[in-house]
Amino acid sequence: RSLVGSEMCIRDRPTAISITMKAAEEGAEDKPVVQETPATSYAVKGTTFTSDTGVRYKITGTGEVEVTGCEDSVTQLVSPQTVFYEDVEYTVVSIADQAFDVLQNQSAKNLHLTSVDFSGASVEIGKNAFCYCKDLTEVIGADNITKIPYGAFSSCDKLERISKLSSLTDIDTFAFMYCVSLEELDGLEWQSMTHIGQQAFANDTILKLELTENTFKNLTSIGRGAFSGCSGVTGKVVLPECITEIPESAFSGTGIT
């Protein structure tokens, strides 16, 4: 028959296909199928939202947000380590400048915060973040905070306690100025401090600190009036060799004689 050759080709093909399929099946046993995880879909930078707890956030980068304020009804602020927006998890990395500044931030003028909890997160606190929070009495969960920036808690005149400041090394200008109810900074290792800014503790009249020769052993800079008016600061001032002179009024009005 004239089609014998074609028939032979047709008969041969299933055999070749079956061999190929068998080889593929054998290979599948050797190479398990890897399922790719879908990429997380983050909202665009600058998006703002408010959580169920009344805290306001702004997305600052891929998977990161900063706290920008809260609703007037919030009195006990909790800044969590992470927060969800549209079922996507974001890391809380910072508190915005003037976020809760009752004097300068119009959206914060009716706030009456009594406590702040940083939840042990390593967040960056913005300048003047809690300035003039007149009802604030307590700050907790600050064990991974490394710096208190310019004016962060200035004029919080009811602030009594800040706990677990074990990682703090830098207290900047005006950070705790006029915190007249502040008695101690719980967990703070003064020997680890590298910078104390101008008037950082000015007029904190009941702050208690007994200075020894090792209190400021790692300090590299101290500003004018750093402890001025702190009558509860006593002992002897000994500064490292890198600080060649005591700045003007750094310890004026203290209990140091």
mmCIF file of N, CA, C and O in Angstrom, residues 34-134:
data_model
loop_
_atom_site.group_PDB
_atom_site.id
_atom_site.type_symbol
_atom_site.label_atom_id
_atom_site.label_comp_id
_atom_site.label_asym_id
_atom_site.label_seq_id
_atom_site.Cartn_x
_atom_site.Cartn_y
_atom_site.Cartn_z
ATOM 1 N N VAL A 34 7.720 24.079 42.888
ATOM 2 C CA VAL A 34 7.867 25.192 43.824
ATOM 3 C C VAL A 34 6.807 26.237 43.514
ATOM 4 O O VAL A 34 6.725 26.733 42.395
ATOM 5 N N GLN A 35 5.978 26.551 44.498
ATOM 6 C CA GLN A 35 4.936 27.552 44.314
ATOM 7 C C GLN A 35 5.458 28.919 44.740
ATOM 8 O O GLN A 35 5.957 29.090 45.846
ATOM 9 N N GLU A 36 5.354 29.888 43.878
ATOM 10 C CA GLU A 36 5.821 31.240 44.174
ATOM 11 C C GLU A 36 4.818 31.972 45.064
ATOM 12 O O GLU A 36 3.616 31.891 44.846
ATOM 13 N N THR A 37 5.361 32.693 46.091
ATOM 14 C CA THR A 37 4.511 33.496 46.962
ATOM 15 C C THR A 37 4.194 34.816 46.273
ATOM 16 O O THR A 37 5.107 35.515 45.828
ATOM 17 N N PRO A 38 2.919 35.164 46.176
ATOM 18 C CA PRO A 38 2.568 36.428 45.518
ATOM 19 C C PRO A 38 3.202 37.620 46.234
ATOM 20 O O PRO A 38 3.313 37.649 47.460
ATOM 21 N N ALA A 39 3.647 38.622 45.475
ATOM 22 C CA ALA A 39 4.255 39.816 46.059
ATOM 23 C C ALA A 39 3.214 40.591 46.864
ATOM 24 O O ALA A 39 2.050 40.695 46.467
ATOM 25 N N THR A 40 3.639 41.125 48.026
ATOM 26 C CA THR A 40 2.735 41.912 48.853
ATOM 27 C C THR A 40 2.397 43.221 48.161
ATOM 28 O O THR A 40 3.274 43.909 47.653
ATOM 29 N N SER A 41 1.137 43.567 48.153
ATOM 30 C CA SER A 41 0.688 44.782 47.489
ATOM 31 C C SER A 41 0.537 45.901 48.519
ATOM 32 O O SER A 41 -0.464 45.985 49.233
ATOM 33 N N TYR A 42 1.568 46.761 48.619
ATOM 34 C CA TYR A 42 1.553 47.871 49.572
ATOM 35 C C TYR A 42 0.875 49.093 48.953
ATOM 36 O O TYR A 42 0.939 49.304 47.744
ATOM 37 N N ALA A 43 0.258 49.901 49.812
ATOM 38 C CA ALA A 43 -0.338 51.155 49.354
ATOM 39 C C ALA A 43 0.766 52.149 49.001
ATOM 40 O O ALA A 43 1.912 52.009 49.440
ATOM 41 N N VAL A 44 0.417 53.154 48.220
ATOM 42 C CA VAL A 44 1.427 54.113 47.755
ATOM 43 C C VAL A 44 1.908 54.997 48.901
ATOM 44 O O VAL A 44 1.183 55.255 49.872
ATOM 45 N N LYS A 45 3.129 55.459 48.777
ATOM 46 C CA LYS A 45 3.728 56.343 49.764
ATOM 47 C C LYS A 45 2.884 57.608 49.915
ATOM 48 O O LYS A 45 2.453 58.194 48.927
ATOM 49 N N GLY A 46 2.661 58.027 51.161
ATOM 50 C CA GLY A 46 1.860 59.214 51.427
ATOM 51 C C GLY A 46 0.422 58.917 51.785
ATOM 52 O O GLY A 46 -0.298 59.805 52.250
ATOM 53 N N THR A 47 -0.002 57.677 51.589
ATOM 54 C CA THR A 47 -1.367 57.285 51.966
ATOM 55 C C THR A 47 -1.550 57.421 53.475
ATOM 56 O O THR A 47 -0.679 57.035 54.247
ATOM 57 N N THR A 48 -2.663 57.974 53.890
ATOM 58 C CA THR A 48 -2.960 58.134 55.319
ATOM 59 C C THR A 48 -4.170 57.299 55.699
ATOM 60 O O THR A 48 -5.067 57.078 54.881
ATOM 61 N N PHE A 49 -4.191 56.859 56.940
ATOM 62 C CA PHE A 49 -5.334 56.096 57.428
ATOM 63 C C PHE A 49 -5.382 56.168 58.945
ATOM 64 O O PHE A 49 -4.411 56.545 59.598
ATOM 65 N N THR A 50 -6.527 55.817 59.512
ATOM 66 C CA THR A 50 -6.726 55.795 60.958
ATOM 67 C C THR A 50 -7.090 54.381 61.386
ATOM 68 O O THR A 50 -7.977 53.755 60.794
ATOM 69 N N SER A 51 -6.403 53.865 62.404
ATOM 70 C CA SER A 51 -6.653 52.508 62.876
ATOM 71 C C SER A 51 -7.914 52.452 63.729
ATOM 72 O O SER A 51 -8.502 53.481 64.085
ATOM 73 N N ASP A 52 -8.323 51.223 64.078
ATOM 74 C CA ASP A 52 -9.503 51.034 64.930
ATOM 75 C C ASP A 52 -9.314 51.643 66.307
ATOM 76 O O ASP A 52 -10.290 51.932 67.003
ATOM 77 N N THR A 53 -8.061 51.848 66.720
ATOM 78 C CA THR A 53 -7.782 52.423 68.042
ATOM 79 C C THR A 53 -7.731 53.950 68.017
ATOM 80 O O THR A 53 -7.450 54.577 69.039
ATOM 81 N N GLY A 54 -7.970 54.538 66.852
ATOM 82 C CA GLY A 54 -7.998 55.991 66.747
ATOM 83 C C GLY A 54 -6.662 56.642 66.470
ATOM 84 O O GLY A 54 -6.548 57.873 66.501
ATOM 85 N N VAL A 55 -5.635 55.850 66.183
ATOM 86 C CA VAL A 55 -4.305 56.393 65.889
ATOM 87 C C VAL A 55 -4.180 56.628 64.387
ATOM 88 O O VAL A 55 -4.574 55.786 63.582
ATOM 89 N N ARG A 56 -3.623 57.779 64.019
ATOM 90 C CA ARG A 56 -3.466 58.133 62.614
ATOM 91 C C ARG A 56 -2.061 57.779 62.116
ATOM 92 O O ARG A 56 -1.079 57.970 62.830
ATOM 93 N N TYR A 57 -1.998 57.300 60.867
ATOM 94 C CA TYR A 57 -0.725 56.868 60.283
ATOM 95 C C TYR A 57 -0.562 57.433 58.874
ATOM 96 O O TYR A 57 -1.539 57.754 58.200
ATOM 97 N N LYS A 58 0.705 57.513 58.458
ATOM 98 C CA LYS A 58 1.025 57.832 57.070
ATOM 99 C C LYS A 58 2.070 56.849 56.576
ATOM 100 O O LYS A 58 3.059 56.583 57.269
ATOM 101 N N ILE A 59 1.854 56.320 55.386
ATOM 102 C CA ILE A 59 2.808 55.374 54.806
ATOM 103 C C ILE A 59 4.013 56.151 54.280
ATOM 104 O O ILE A 59 3.876 57.087 53.483
ATOM 105 N N THR A 60 5.199 55.777 54.760
ATOM 106 C CA THR A 60 6.420 56.516 54.426
ATOM 107 C C THR A 60 7.351 55.761 53.494
ATOM 108 O O THR A 60 8.300 56.338 52.958
ATOM 109 N N GLY A 61 7.099 54.485 53.290
ATOM 110 C CA GLY A 61 7.952 53.672 52.432
ATOM 111 C C GLY A 61 7.359 52.295 52.296
ATOM 112 O O GLY A 61 6.267 52.004 52.824
ATOM 113 N N THR A 62 8.048 51.430 51.629
ATOM 114 C CA THR A 62 7.551 50.079 51.416
ATOM 115 C C THR A 62 7.410 49.336 52.742
ATOM 116 O O THR A 62 8.404 49.045 53.408
ATOM 117 N N GLY A 63 6.177 49.090 53.139
ATOM 118 C CA GLY A 63 5.918 48.346 54.366
ATOM 119 C C GLY A 63 6.172 49.117 55.645
ATOM 120 O O GLY A 63 6.253 48.522 56.717
ATOM 121 N N GLU A 64 6.300 50.463 55.568
ATOM 122 C CA GLU A 64 6.621 51.272 56.743
ATOM 123 C C GLU A 64 5.641 52.435 56.900
ATOM 124 O O GLU A 64 5.208 53.036 55.913
ATOM 125 N N VAL A 65 5.320 52.754 58.156
ATOM 126 C CA VAL A 65 4.441 53.889 58.441
ATOM 127 C C VAL A 65 4.987 54.697 59.613
ATOM 128 O O VAL A 65 5.794 54.204 60.393
ATOM 129 N N GLU A 66 4.512 55.939 59.718
ATOM 130 C CA GLU A 66 4.797 56.760 60.888
ATOM 131 C C GLU A 66 3.485 57.184 61.527
ATOM 132 O O GLU A 66 2.455 57.307 60.848
ATOM 133 N N VAL A 67 3.521 57.397 62.846
ATOM 134 C CA VAL A 67 2.353 57.880 63.574
ATOM 135 C C VAL A 67 2.283 59.390 63.394
ATOM 136 O O VAL A 67 3.273 60.097 63.621
ATOM 137 N N THR A 68 1.124 59.898 62.983
ATOM 138 C CA THR A 68 0.989 61.333 62.725
ATOM 139 C C THR A 68 0.051 62.030 63.710
ATOM 140 O O THR A 68 -0.034 63.265 63.702
ATOM 141 N N GLY A 69 -0.633 61.263 64.550
ATOM 142 C CA GLY A 69 -1.552 61.865 65.508
ATOM 143 C C GLY A 69 -2.592 60.859 65.951
ATOM 144 O O GLY A 69 -2.445 59.651 65.753
ATOM 145 N N CYS A 70 -3.653 61.354 66.540
ATOM 146 C CA CYS A 70 -4.745 60.470 66.961
ATOM 147 C C CYS A 70 -6.025 61.277 67.115
ATOM 148 O O CYS A 70 -6.008 62.519 67.104
ATOM 149 N N GLU A 71 -7.125 60.589 67.265
ATOM 150 C CA GLU A 71 -8.403 61.242 67.476
ATOM 151 C C GLU A 71 -8.457 61.846 68.875
ATOM 152 O O GLU A 71 -7.783 61.380 69.791
ATOM 153 N N ASP A 72 -9.286 62.869 69.036
ATOM 154 C CA ASP A 72 -9.368 63.581 70.314
ATOM 155 C C ASP A 72 -9.806 62.676 71.465
ATOM 156 O O ASP A 72 -9.489 62.951 72.628
ATOM 157 N N SER A 73 -10.515 61.606 71.151
ATOM 158 C CA SER A 73 -11.028 60.722 72.200
ATOM 159 C C SER A 73 -9.955 59.834 72.820
ATOM 160 O O SER A 73 -10.158 59.245 73.885
ATOM 161 N N VAL A 74 -8.782 59.744 72.165
ATOM 162 C CA VAL A 74 -7.707 58.884 72.672
ATOM 163 C C VAL A 74 -7.005 59.571 73.845
ATOM 164 O O VAL A 74 -6.525 60.699 73.717
ATOM 165 N N THR A 75 -6.922 58.873 74.967
ATOM 166 C CA THR A 75 -6.191 59.408 76.126
ATOM 167 C C THR A 75 -4.981 58.536 76.467
ATOM 168 O O THR A 75 -4.005 59.033 77.025
ATOM 169 N N GLN A 76 -5.049 57.251 76.123
ATOM 170 C CA GLN A 76 -3.929 56.339 76.374
ATOM 171 C C GLN A 76 -3.405 55.860 75.019
ATOM 172 O O GLN A 76 -3.938 54.927 74.428
ATOM 173 N N LEU A 77 -2.369 56.521 74.559
ATOM 174 C CA LEU A 77 -1.834 56.232 73.230
ATOM 175 C C LEU A 77 -0.951 54.998 73.251
ATOM 176 O O LEU A 77 -0.025 54.898 74.058
ATOM 177 N N VAL A 78 -1.239 54.054 72.354
ATOM 178 C CA VAL A 78 -0.391 52.879 72.163
ATOM 179 C C VAL A 78 0.137 52.913 70.731
ATOM 180 O O VAL A 78 -0.637 52.873 69.768
ATOM 181 N N SER A 79 1.448 53.003 70.613
ATOM 182 C CA SER A 79 2.087 52.950 69.300
ATOM 183 C C SER A 79 2.607 51.529 69.110
ATOM 184 O O SER A 79 3.636 51.158 69.683
ATOM 185 N N PRO A 80 1.917 50.700 68.329
ATOM 186 C CA PRO A 80 2.304 49.287 68.198
ATOM 187 C C PRO A 80 3.550 49.110 67.339
ATOM 188 O O PRO A 80 3.990 50.033 66.655
ATOM 189 N N GLN A 81 4.096 47.904 67.376
ATOM 190 C CA GLN A 81 5.250 47.624 66.520
ATOM 191 C C GLN A 81 4.830 47.479 65.062
ATOM 192 O O GLN A 81 5.573 47.862 64.162
ATOM 193 N N THR A 82 3.637 46.944 64.835
ATOM 194 C CA THR A 82 3.100 46.818 63.477
ATOM 195 C C THR A 82 1.621 47.184 63.478
ATOM 196 O O THR A 82 0.958 47.144 64.510
ATOM 197 N N VAL A 83 1.114 47.530 62.293
ATOM 198 C CA VAL A 83 -0.300 47.870 62.140
ATOM 199 C C VAL A 83 -0.768 47.381 60.771
ATOM 200 O O VAL A 83 0.039 47.303 59.824
ATOM 201 N N PHE A 84 -2.039 47.029 60.659
ATOM 202 C CA PHE A 84 -2.579 46.536 59.392
ATOM 203 C C PHE A 84 -3.398 47.620 58.688
ATOM 204 O O PHE A 84 -4.143 48.373 59.322
ATOM 205 N N TYR A 85 -3.249 47.691 57.368
ATOM 206 C CA TYR A 85 -4.068 48.558 56.527
ATOM 207 C C TYR A 85 -4.459 47.774 55.284
ATOM 208 O O TYR A 85 -3.598 47.272 54.560
ATOM 209 N N GLU A 86 -5.753 47.622 55.074
ATOM 210 C CA GLU A 86 -6.280 46.829 53.969
ATOM 211 C C GLU A 86 -5.668 45.430 53.946
ATOM 212 O O GLU A 86 -5.205 44.938 52.901
ATOM 213 N N ASP A 87 -5.636 44.819 55.129
ATOM 214 C CA ASP A 87 -5.151 43.443 55.322
ATOM 215 C C ASP A 87 -3.660 43.264 55.044
ATOM 216 O O ASP A 87 -3.171 42.131 54.900
ATOM 217 N N VAL A 88 -2.914 44.345 54.964
ATOM 218 C CA VAL A 88 -1.469 44.278 54.762
ATOM 219 C C VAL A 88 -0.783 44.833 56.007
ATOM 220 O O VAL A 88 -1.186 45.868 56.543
ATOM 221 N N GLU A 89 0.257 44.148 56.471
ATOM 222 C CA GLU A 89 0.953 44.543 57.698
ATOM 223 C C GLU A 89 2.070 45.538 57.398
ATOM 224 O O GLU A 89 2.858 45.354 56.472
ATOM 225 N N TYR A 90 2.144 46.606 58.221
ATOM 226 C CA TYR A 90 3.175 47.626 58.097
ATOM 227 C C TYR A 90 3.930 47.763 59.420
ATOM 228 O O TYR A 90 3.344 47.613 60.497
ATOM 229 N N THR A 91 5.214 48.076 59.333
ATOM 230 C CA THR A 91 6.033 48.305 60.517
ATOM 231 C C THR A 91 5.982 49.778 60.900
ATOM 232 O O THR A 91 6.159 50.655 60.048
ATOM 233 N N VAL A 92 5.728 50.050 62.179
ATOM 234 C CA VAL A 92 5.712 51.425 62.673
ATOM 235 C C VAL A 92 7.153 51.836 62.966
ATOM 236 O O VAL A 92 7.800 51.256 63.840
ATOM 237 N N VAL A 93 7.668 52.815 62.240
ATOM 238 C CA VAL A 93 9.084 53.175 62.347
ATOM 239 C C VAL A 93 9.329 54.521 63.030
ATOM 240 O O VAL A 93 10.444 54.797 63.472
ATOM 241 N N SER A 94 8.301 55.382 63.107
ATOM 242 C CA SER A 94 8.557 56.716 63.653
ATOM 243 C C SER A 94 7.283 57.387 64.153
ATOM 244 O O SER A 94 6.171 56.995 63.810
ATOM 245 N N ILE A 95 7.517 58.426 64.980
ATOM 246 C CA ILE A 95 6.476 59.358 65.393
ATOM 247 C C ILE A 95 6.796 60.682 64.701
ATOM 248 O O ILE A 95 7.907 61.194 64.826
ATOM 249 N N ALA A 96 5.864 61.242 63.976
ATOM 250 C CA ALA A 96 6.133 62.437 63.180
ATOM 251 C C ALA A 96 6.477 63.649 64.042
ATOM 252 O O ALA A 96 6.057 63.744 65.199
ATOM 253 N N ASP A 97 7.234 64.574 63.473
ATOM 254 C CA ASP A 97 7.505 65.851 64.142
ATOM 255 C C ASP A 97 6.180 66.518 64.527
ATOM 256 O O ASP A 97 5.240 66.562 63.716
ATOM 257 N N GLN A 98 6.093 67.008 65.764
ATOM 258 C CA GLN A 98 4.931 67.752 66.269
ATOM 259 C C GLN A 98 3.621 66.961 66.183
ATOM 260 O O GLN A 98 2.532 67.552 66.196
ATOM 261 N N ALA A 99 3.713 65.653 66.126
ATOM 262 C CA ALA A 99 2.509 64.833 65.964
ATOM 263 C C ALA A 99 1.462 65.110 67.036
ATOM 264 O O ALA A 99 0.256 65.157 66.756
ATOM 265 N N PHE A 100 1.911 65.308 68.285
ATOM 266 C CA PHE A 100 0.986 65.529 69.397
ATOM 267 C C PHE A 100 1.271 66.854 70.111
ATOM 268 O O PHE A 100 0.904 67.028 71.275
ATOM 269 N N ASP A 101 1.937 67.759 69.411
ATOM 270 C CA ASP A 101 2.303 69.059 69.972
ATOM 271 C C ASP A 101 1.045 69.921 70.097
ATOM 272 O O ASP A 101 0.540 70.465 69.109
ATOM 273 N N VAL A 102 0.547 70.029 71.307
ATOM 274 C CA VAL A 102 -0.717 70.732 71.544
ATOM 275 C C VAL A 102 -0.623 72.210 71.181
ATOM 276 O O VAL A 102 -1.603 72.826 70.748
ATOM 277 N N LEU A 103 0.568 72.787 71.291
ATOM 278 C CA LEU A 103 0.723 74.219 71.038
ATOM 279 C C LEU A 103 0.827 74.541 69.551
ATOM 280 O O LEU A 103 0.215 75.498 69.070
ATOM 281 N N GLN A 104 1.584 73.739 68.797
ATOM 282 C CA GLN A 104 1.882 74.064 67.402
ATOM 283 C C GLN A 104 1.019 73.315 66.387
ATOM 284 O O GLN A 104 0.823 73.784 65.269
ATOM 285 N N ASN A 105 0.521 72.145 66.747
ATOM 286 C CA ASN A 105 -0.245 71.314 65.813
ATOM 287 C C ASN A 105 -1.740 71.514 66.052
ATOM 288 O O ASN A 105 -2.282 71.084 67.066
ATOM 289 N N GLN A 106 -2.413 72.151 65.119
ATOM 290 C CA GLN A 106 -3.829 72.477 65.290
ATOM 291 C C GLN A 106 -4.707 71.233 65.466
ATOM 292 O O GLN A 106 -5.696 71.252 66.195
ATOM 293 N N SER A 107 -4.334 70.139 64.815
ATOM 294 C CA SER A 107 -5.134 68.915 64.937
ATOM 295 C C SER A 107 -4.953 68.236 66.289
ATOM 296 O O SER A 107 -5.682 67.306 66.619
ATOM 297 N N ALA A 108 -3.982 68.717 67.087
ATOM 298 C CA ALA A 108 -3.728 68.108 68.399
ATOM 299 C C ALA A 108 -4.176 68.991 69.553
ATOM 300 O O ALA A 108 -4.038 68.618 70.711
ATOM 301 N N LYS A 109 -4.722 70.157 69.244
ATOM 302 C CA LYS A 109 -4.990 71.144 70.302
ATOM 303 C C LYS A 109 -6.026 70.692 71.333
ATOM 304 O O LYS A 109 -6.063 71.219 72.441
ATOM 305 N N ASN A 110 -6.876 69.724 70.979
ATOM 306 C CA ASN A 110 -7.891 69.239 71.916
ATOM 307 C C ASN A 110 -7.544 67.888 72.541
ATOM 308 O O ASN A 110 -8.388 67.253 73.167
ATOM 309 N N LEU A 111 -6.295 67.473 72.360
ATOM 310 C CA LEU A 111 -5.875 66.185 72.915
ATOM 311 C C LEU A 111 -5.651 66.266 74.415
ATOM 312 O O LEU A 111 -5.240 67.303 74.942
ATOM 313 N N HIS A 112 -5.896 65.137 75.089
ATOM 314 C CA HIS A 112 -5.654 65.046 76.525
ATOM 315 C C HIS A 112 -4.994 63.704 76.836
ATOM 316 O O HIS A 112 -5.498 62.913 77.630
ATOM 317 N N LEU A 113 -3.853 63.463 76.201
ATOM 318 C CA LEU A 113 -3.137 62.203 76.426
ATOM 319 C C LEU A 113 -2.656 62.130 77.872
ATOM 320 O O LEU A 113 -2.061 63.074 78.393
ATOM 321 N N THR A 114 -2.886 60.972 78.508
ATOM 322 C CA THR A 114 -2.387 60.755 79.867
ATOM 323 C C THR A 114 -1.233 59.760 79.895
ATOM 324 O O THR A 114 -0.434 59.774 80.828
ATOM 325 N N SER A 115 -1.123 58.907 78.884
ATOM 326 C CA SER A 115 -0.022 57.942 78.845
ATOM 327 C C SER A 115 0.340 57.609 77.404
ATOM 328 O O SER A 115 -0.485 57.718 76.497
ATOM 329 N N VAL A 116 1.603 57.217 77.219
ATOM 330 C CA VAL A 116 2.115 56.801 75.913
ATOM 331 C C VAL A 116 2.846 55.487 76.091
ATOM 332 O O VAL A 116 3.688 55.351 76.986
ATOM 333 N N ASP A 117 2.538 54.523 75.240
ATOM 334 C CA ASP A 117 3.188 53.214 75.275
ATOM 335 C C ASP A 117 3.820 52.950 73.910
ATOM 336 O O ASP A 117 3.122 52.838 72.907
ATOM 337 N N PHE A 118 5.158 52.862 73.888
ATOM 338 C CA PHE A 118 5.872 52.607 72.643
ATOM 339 C C PHE A 118 5.983 51.117 72.314
ATOM 340 O O PHE A 118 6.599 50.742 71.315
ATOM 341 N N SER A 119 5.439 50.270 73.172
ATOM 342 C CA SER A 119 5.349 48.820 72.921
ATOM 343 C C SER A 119 6.701 48.149 72.701
ATOM 344 O O SER A 119 6.790 47.106 72.069
ATOM 345 N N GLY A 120 7.758 48.750 73.202
ATOM 346 C CA GLY A 120 9.084 48.162 73.039
ATOM 347 C C GLY A 120 9.634 48.277 71.634
ATOM 348 O O GLY A 120 10.661 47.661 71.303
ATOM 349 N N ALA A 121 8.975 49.052 70.777
ATOM 350 C CA ALA A 121 9.412 49.187 69.385
ATOM 351 C C ALA A 121 10.597 50.135 69.267
ATOM 352 O O ALA A 121 10.751 51.057 70.064
ATOM 353 N N SER A 122 11.411 49.903 68.243
ATOM 354 C CA SER A 122 12.568 50.767 67.989
ATOM 355 C C SER A 122 12.141 51.892 67.050
ATOM 356 O O SER A 122 12.523 51.942 65.879
ATOM 357 N N VAL A 123 11.335 52.804 67.558
ATOM 358 C CA VAL A 123 10.811 53.889 66.729
ATOM 359 C C VAL A 123 11.650 55.145 66.893
ATOM 360 O O VAL A 123 12.281 55.368 67.923
ATOM 361 N N GLU A 124 11.631 55.965 65.871
ATOM 362 C CA GLU A 124 12.305 57.260 65.914
ATOM 363 C C GLU A 124 11.274 58.317 66.283
ATOM 364 O O GLU A 124 10.282 58.499 65.574
ATOM 365 N N ILE A 125 11.502 59.014 67.381
ATOM 366 C CA ILE A 125 10.575 60.048 67.834
ATOM 367 C C ILE A 125 10.918 61.365 67.148
ATOM 368 O O ILE A 125 12.076 61.768 67.101
ATOM 369 N N GLY A 126 9.916 62.054 66.631
ATOM 370 C CA GLY A 126 10.130 63.307 65.935
ATOM 371 C C GLY A 126 10.327 64.489 66.868
ATOM 372 O O GLY A 126 10.003 64.440 68.061
ATOM 373 N N LYS A 127 10.836 65.576 66.332
ATOM 374 C CA LYS A 127 11.045 66.801 67.099
ATOM 375 C C LYS A 127 9.711 67.339 67.627
ATOM 376 O O LYS A 127 8.709 67.349 66.914
ATOM 377 N N ASN A 128 9.709 67.762 68.898
ATOM 378 C CA ASN A 128 8.519 68.338 69.531
ATOM 379 C C ASN A 128 7.301 67.412 69.461
ATOM 380 O O ASN A 128 6.156 67.881 69.495
ATOM 381 N N ALA A 129 7.538 66.123 69.369
ATOM 382 C CA ALA A 129 6.448 65.175 69.139
ATOM 383 C C ALA A 129 5.351 65.249 70.198
ATOM 384 O O ALA A 129 4.158 65.174 69.886
ATOM 385 N N PHE A 130 5.731 65.397 71.478
ATOM 386 C CA PHE A 130 4.756 65.424 72.568
ATOM 387 C C PHE A 130 4.836 66.735 73.368
ATOM 388 O O PHE A 130 4.398 66.792 74.514
ATOM 389 N N CYS A 131 5.377 67.746 72.752
ATOM 390 C CA CYS A 131 5.553 69.025 73.426
ATOM 391 C C CYS A 131 4.211 69.590 73.910
ATOM 392 O O CYS A 131 3.201 69.527 73.211
ATOM 393 N N TYR A 132 4.201 70.097 75.142
ATOM 394 C CA TYR A 132 3.017 70.727 75.743
ATOM 395 C C TYR A 132 1.835 69.763 75.933
ATOM 396 O O TYR A 132 0.685 70.213 75.962
ATOM 397 N N CYS A 133 2.111 68.470 76.057
ATOM 398 C CA CYS A 133 1.038 67.537 76.421
ATOM 399 C C CYS A 133 0.834 67.656 77.931
ATOM 400 O O CYS A 133 1.454 66.936 78.722
ATOM 401 N N LYS A 134 -0.032 68.556 78.334
ATOM 402 C CA LYS A 134 -0.166 68.966 79.732
ATOM 403 C C LYS A 134 -0.784 67.901 80.632
ATOM 404 O O LYS A 134 -0.684 67.989 81.858
#
